[in-house]
Short mmCIF file of C-alpha atoms in Angstrom, two decimals:
data_model
loop_
_atom_site.label_atom_id
_atom_site.label_comp_id
_atom_site.label_asym_id
_atom_site.label_seq_id
_atom_site.Cartn_x
_atom_site.Cartn_y
_atom_site.Cartn_z
CA LEU A 13 1.07 2.39 -2.69
CA PHE A 14 3.75 4.63 -0.11
CA CYS A 15 3.35 2.49 3.45
CA GLY A 16 4.64 4.62 5.80
CA TRP A 17 6.92 8.05 5.95
CA ARG A 18 10.08 8.86 5.61
CA ARG A 19 12.25 12.21 6.49
CA ASP A 20 13.10 11.77 1.90
CA MET A 21 9.92 10.99 0.56
CA ALA A 22 9.89 14.35 -1.63
CA ASP A 23 12.73 12.56 -3.18
CA MET A 24 11.44 9.16 -3.50
CA ILE A 25 8.24 10.83 -5.34
CA SER A 26 10.58 12.47 -7.68
CA LEU A 27 12.61 9.32 -8.30
CA LEU A 28 9.43 7.43 -9.18
CA ASP A 29 7.92 10.51 -11.19
CA GLU A 30 10.52 9.70 -13.58
CA LEU A 31 10.41 5.85 -13.98
CA VAL A 32 6.26 5.46 -14.91
CA VAL A 33 3.87 6.82 -17.28
CA HIS A 34 1.95 9.10 -17.11
CA GLY A 35 -1.87 8.93 -14.61
CA SER A 36 -0.61 6.42 -12.88
CA GLU A 37 -1.27 6.78 -9.05
CA LEU A 38 0.72 6.81 -5.87
CA TRP A 39 -1.25 6.78 -2.45
CA LEU A 40 0.56 7.46 0.53
CA PHE A 41 -0.67 5.53 3.33
CA ASN A 42 0.57 6.77 6.89
CA GLN A 43 -0.51 8.52 10.34
CA VAL A 44 0.41 12.05 9.17
CA PRO A 45 -2.57 14.16 8.61
CA VAL A 46 -2.68 15.10 4.89
CA ARG A 47 -2.84 19.04 5.93
CA GLU A 48 1.17 18.71 6.89
CA ARG A 49 2.08 16.24 4.45
CA GLY A 50 3.32 19.96 2.30
CA GLU A 51 4.95 21.00 4.67
CA LEU A 52 6.89 17.39 5.29
CA LEU A 53 8.19 17.24 1.64
CA LYS A 54 9.64 20.39 1.76
CA ASP A 55 11.65 19.14 4.56
CA LYS A 56 11.70 22.79 6.38
CA ASP A 57 11.84 24.71 3.13
CA ASN A 58 14.91 23.07 2.19
CA LYS A 59 13.47 21.32 -0.60
CA GLU A 60 10.67 22.67 -3.46
CA GLU A 61 7.00 21.99 -3.50
CA VAL A 62 6.70 18.44 -5.11
CA GLU A 63 5.48 18.85 -8.42
CA THR A 64 4.98 15.71 -10.83
CA LYS A 65 3.66 14.89 -14.05
CA ASN A 66 3.39 11.49 -14.12
CA LEU A 67 2.10 10.21 -10.64
CA ILE A 68 -1.05 11.31 -9.30
CA ILE A 69 -1.11 11.23 -5.57
CA LYS A 70 -3.62 9.93 -3.38
CA ASN A 71 -3.38 10.67 0.36
CA ALA A 72 -4.69 7.56 3.02
CA ILE A 73 -4.65 8.20 6.13
CA GLY A 74 -3.91 5.15 9.39
CA SER A 75 -1.26 2.84 10.81
CA PRO A 76 0.39 0.33 8.78
CA ILE A 77 0.88 -2.62 11.37
CA VAL A 78 -2.97 -2.27 12.34
CA ARG A 79 -5.21 -4.69 10.22
CA ARG A 80 -8.49 -3.21 10.06
CA ASN A 81 -6.66 0.30 8.52
CA LEU A 82 -4.95 -1.79 5.95
CA ARG A 83 -8.50 -3.37 4.90
CA VAL A 84 -9.88 -0.77 2.43
CA LEU A 85 -7.86 2.14 1.96
CA ALA A 86 -10.10 5.81 1.79
CA ALA A 87 -8.56 8.72 -0.50
CA LEU A 88 -8.69 11.90 1.58
CA ASP A 89 -8.80 15.37 -0.21
CA SER A 90 -5.87 18.00 1.20
CA LYS A 91 -8.13 18.77 3.61
CA GLY A 92 -8.48 15.72 4.53
CA LEU A 93 -11.60 14.81 3.63
CA PRO A 94 -13.29 11.81 2.17
CA THR A 95 -13.26 11.55 -1.81
CA GLY A 96 -15.70 8.69 -1.79
CA ARG A 97 -12.55 6.46 -3.86
CA VAL A 98 -11.38 3.40 -1.81
CA ILE A 99 -9.52 0.62 -3.13
CA THR A 100 -8.08 -2.69 -1.77
CA LEU A 101 -4.30 -3.63 -1.76
CA ASP A 102 -4.62 -6.69 -4.62
CA GLU A 103 -5.72 -3.48 -6.52
CA PHE A 104 -1.66 -1.88 -6.60
CA ASP A 105 0.65 -2.89 -8.83
CA SER A 106 3.78 -2.55 -6.07
CA ILE A 107 4.05 -1.87 -2.84
CA LEU A 108 6.80 -0.19 -0.97
CA ILE A 109 7.41 -0.43 2.74
CA LEU A 110 9.26 2.13 4.13
CA SER A 111 11.00 2.49 7.50
CA ASP A 112 9.21 4.17 10.22
CA ALA A 113 10.78 8.04 10.85
CA GLY A 114 8.94 8.15 13.98
CA ALA A 115 10.08 5.03 15.60
CA PRO A 116 12.42 5.52 18.68
CA ASP A 117 15.41 3.57 17.35
CA THR A 118 16.73 1.02 14.80
CA VAL A 119 15.02 -2.05 16.58
CA SER A 120 11.68 -0.79 16.61
CA SER A 121 11.13 0.74 13.08
CA ASP A 122 12.38 -2.76 11.53
CA SER A 123 10.26 -4.87 13.71
CA ARG A 124 7.33 -2.40 12.06
CA SER A 125 8.03 -2.92 9.22
CA LEU A 126 7.88 -6.37 9.15
CA ALA A 127 5.01 -6.73 10.89
CA SER A 128 3.62 -4.11 8.14
CA LEU A 129 4.58 -6.73 5.33
CA LEU A 130 3.40 -9.83 7.23
CA LEU A 131 0.19 -7.72 6.95
CA VAL A 132 -0.01 -7.19 3.62
CA GLN A 133 0.79 -9.62 2.32
CA ASP A 134 -1.75 -11.64 4.71
CA LEU A 135 -4.09 -9.42 3.38
CA GLN A 136 -3.23 -9.81 0.20
CA GLN A 137 -4.16 -13.44 -0.14
CA LYS A 138 -6.98 -13.32 1.46
CA ILE A 139 -8.82 -10.40 -0.26
CA PHE A 140 -8.31 -12.26 -3.55
CA VAL A 141 -9.43 -15.33 -2.39
CA HIS A 142 -12.18 -13.95 -1.39
CA LYS A 143 -13.39 -12.26 -4.76
CA GLN A 144 -12.20 -15.78 -6.47
CA LYS A 145 -14.99 -16.71 -4.50
CA ILE A 146 -17.49 -14.69 -5.80
CA ARG A 147 -16.29 -14.90 -9.06
CA GLY A 148 -16.85 -18.61 -8.66
CA LYS A 149 -20.29 -18.08 -7.75
CA MET A 150 -20.88 -15.89 -10.71
CA THR A 151 -19.92 -18.41 -12.92
CA ALA A 152 -21.41 -21.15 -11.40
CA TYR A 153 -24.54 -18.54 -11.91
CA GLY A 154 -23.93 -17.63 -15.53
CA ASN A 155 -23.32 -21.67 -16.60
CA GLY A 156 -26.81 -22.73 -15.15
CA GLY A 157 -25.05 -24.37 -11.68
CA SER A 158 -21.73 -25.22 -12.08
CA SER A 159 -19.91 -24.37 -8.83
CA SER A 160 -16.57 -26.20 -9.44
CA ILE A 161 -13.33 -23.64 -9.09
CA ALA A 162 -9.87 -24.32 -9.16
CA LEU A 163 -8.82 -21.62 -6.93
CA SER A 164 -5.67 -23.52 -5.85
CA LYS A 165 -4.84 -23.03 -9.26
CA SER A 166 -5.85 -19.22 -9.99
CA LEU A 167 -4.33 -17.98 -6.43
CA ARG A 168 -0.80 -16.96 -7.58
CA HIS A 169 2.84 -17.34 -5.74
CA LEU A 170 2.60 -14.39 -3.39
CA PRO A 171 5.97 -13.21 -0.97
CA THR A 172 6.63 -15.97 1.42
CA PRO A 173 9.08 -14.82 4.98
CA GLN A 174 11.20 -16.95 3.20
CA ASP A 175 11.19 -14.51 0.08
CA TYR A 176 11.56 -11.91 2.63
CA ASN A 177 14.87 -12.93 4.07
CA GLN A 178 15.96 -14.58 0.65
CA LYS A 179 15.31 -10.99 -1.46
CA LYS A 180 16.89 -8.81 1.25
CA ALA A 181 13.55 -6.78 0.47
CA THR A 182 13.65 -5.43 4.15
CA THR A 183 13.44 -1.31 5.08
CA SER A 184 16.31 0.65 6.60
CA ASN A 185 17.09 3.77 8.06
CA ASP A 186 20.19 4.41 6.10
CA LYS A 187 20.55 8.13 6.07
CA HIS A 188 21.31 8.26 2.81
CA GLY A 189 18.04 6.85 1.32
CA ASP A 190 19.01 3.83 -0.39
CA GLU A 191 15.63 3.42 -1.72
CA ALA A 192 16.58 -0.28 -2.79
CA GLU A 193 16.54 -0.87 0.26
CA LEU A 194 13.13 0.10 1.21
CA VAL A 195 11.29 -1.68 -1.67
CA ASN A 196 8.98 -4.68 -0.85
CA GLU A 197 7.22 -5.34 -3.99
CA PHE A 198 4.25 -7.58 -4.39
CA GLU A 199 2.00 -8.64 -7.30
CA SER A 200 -1.11 -8.59 -7.34
CA SER A 201 -4.29 -8.23 -9.05
CA SER A 202 -5.73 -5.46 -10.73
CA SER A 203 -9.42 -6.39 -10.60
CA SER A 204 -11.78 -5.60 -7.37
CA SER A 205 -15.11 -6.30 -6.27
CA SER A 206 -18.06 -3.75 -4.93
CA SER A 207 -19.64 -6.09 -3.44
CA PHE A 208 -16.20 -6.72 -0.80
CA LEU A 209 -15.37 -3.51 -0.74
CA LEU A 210 -18.83 -2.70 1.20
CA HIS A 211 -18.41 -5.66 3.20
CA GLU A 212 -15.69 -4.22 4.73
CA GLN A 213 -16.80 -0.79 5.11
CA GLN A 214 -19.04 -2.21 7.14
CA GLN A 215 -17.47 -3.84 9.34
CA LEU A 216 -15.24 -0.33 10.01
CA LYS A 217 -17.66 1.55 11.25
#
């Protein structure tokens, strides 16, 4: 998942396409209208149209600093219409918080990136715990009523603000586009819960 938009997005996508296995998905989540993304990726015709061999691009729209927008991401087609595919933050293997190209200055961009990072971290943890509770209830039902579940043991480590500082996983407005300064990875659960998705979608309506 790429949260945010940068001018060198096409270069980042091309680089990632060379590193992942065939069939991998890349979700682009930002406030840029889907219909305008293709032209922006070409950077005023200074670059060729992005063609991927391994990546499947999924578009979603919303603000990376608004919790409501981050709860459930809905895939959109090339016309900006919902495809019916939805996903939650815990289902991503990696999440990159990108500096906001539309921010008025570096301080504002860094502040927005940090806010997005903390929101993503908080939502990942809450979604994970919620799904663990659902699995616990399902397990209890299947085991004839035993409801004991060690959530504290099953909840894996998630990044903290201290990790953020120690790893220096902050975003940057470096004009040379050093992707290493832009990356903030979150390891997350690969499973999903349909009941959680329905619950969150109802909250968004």
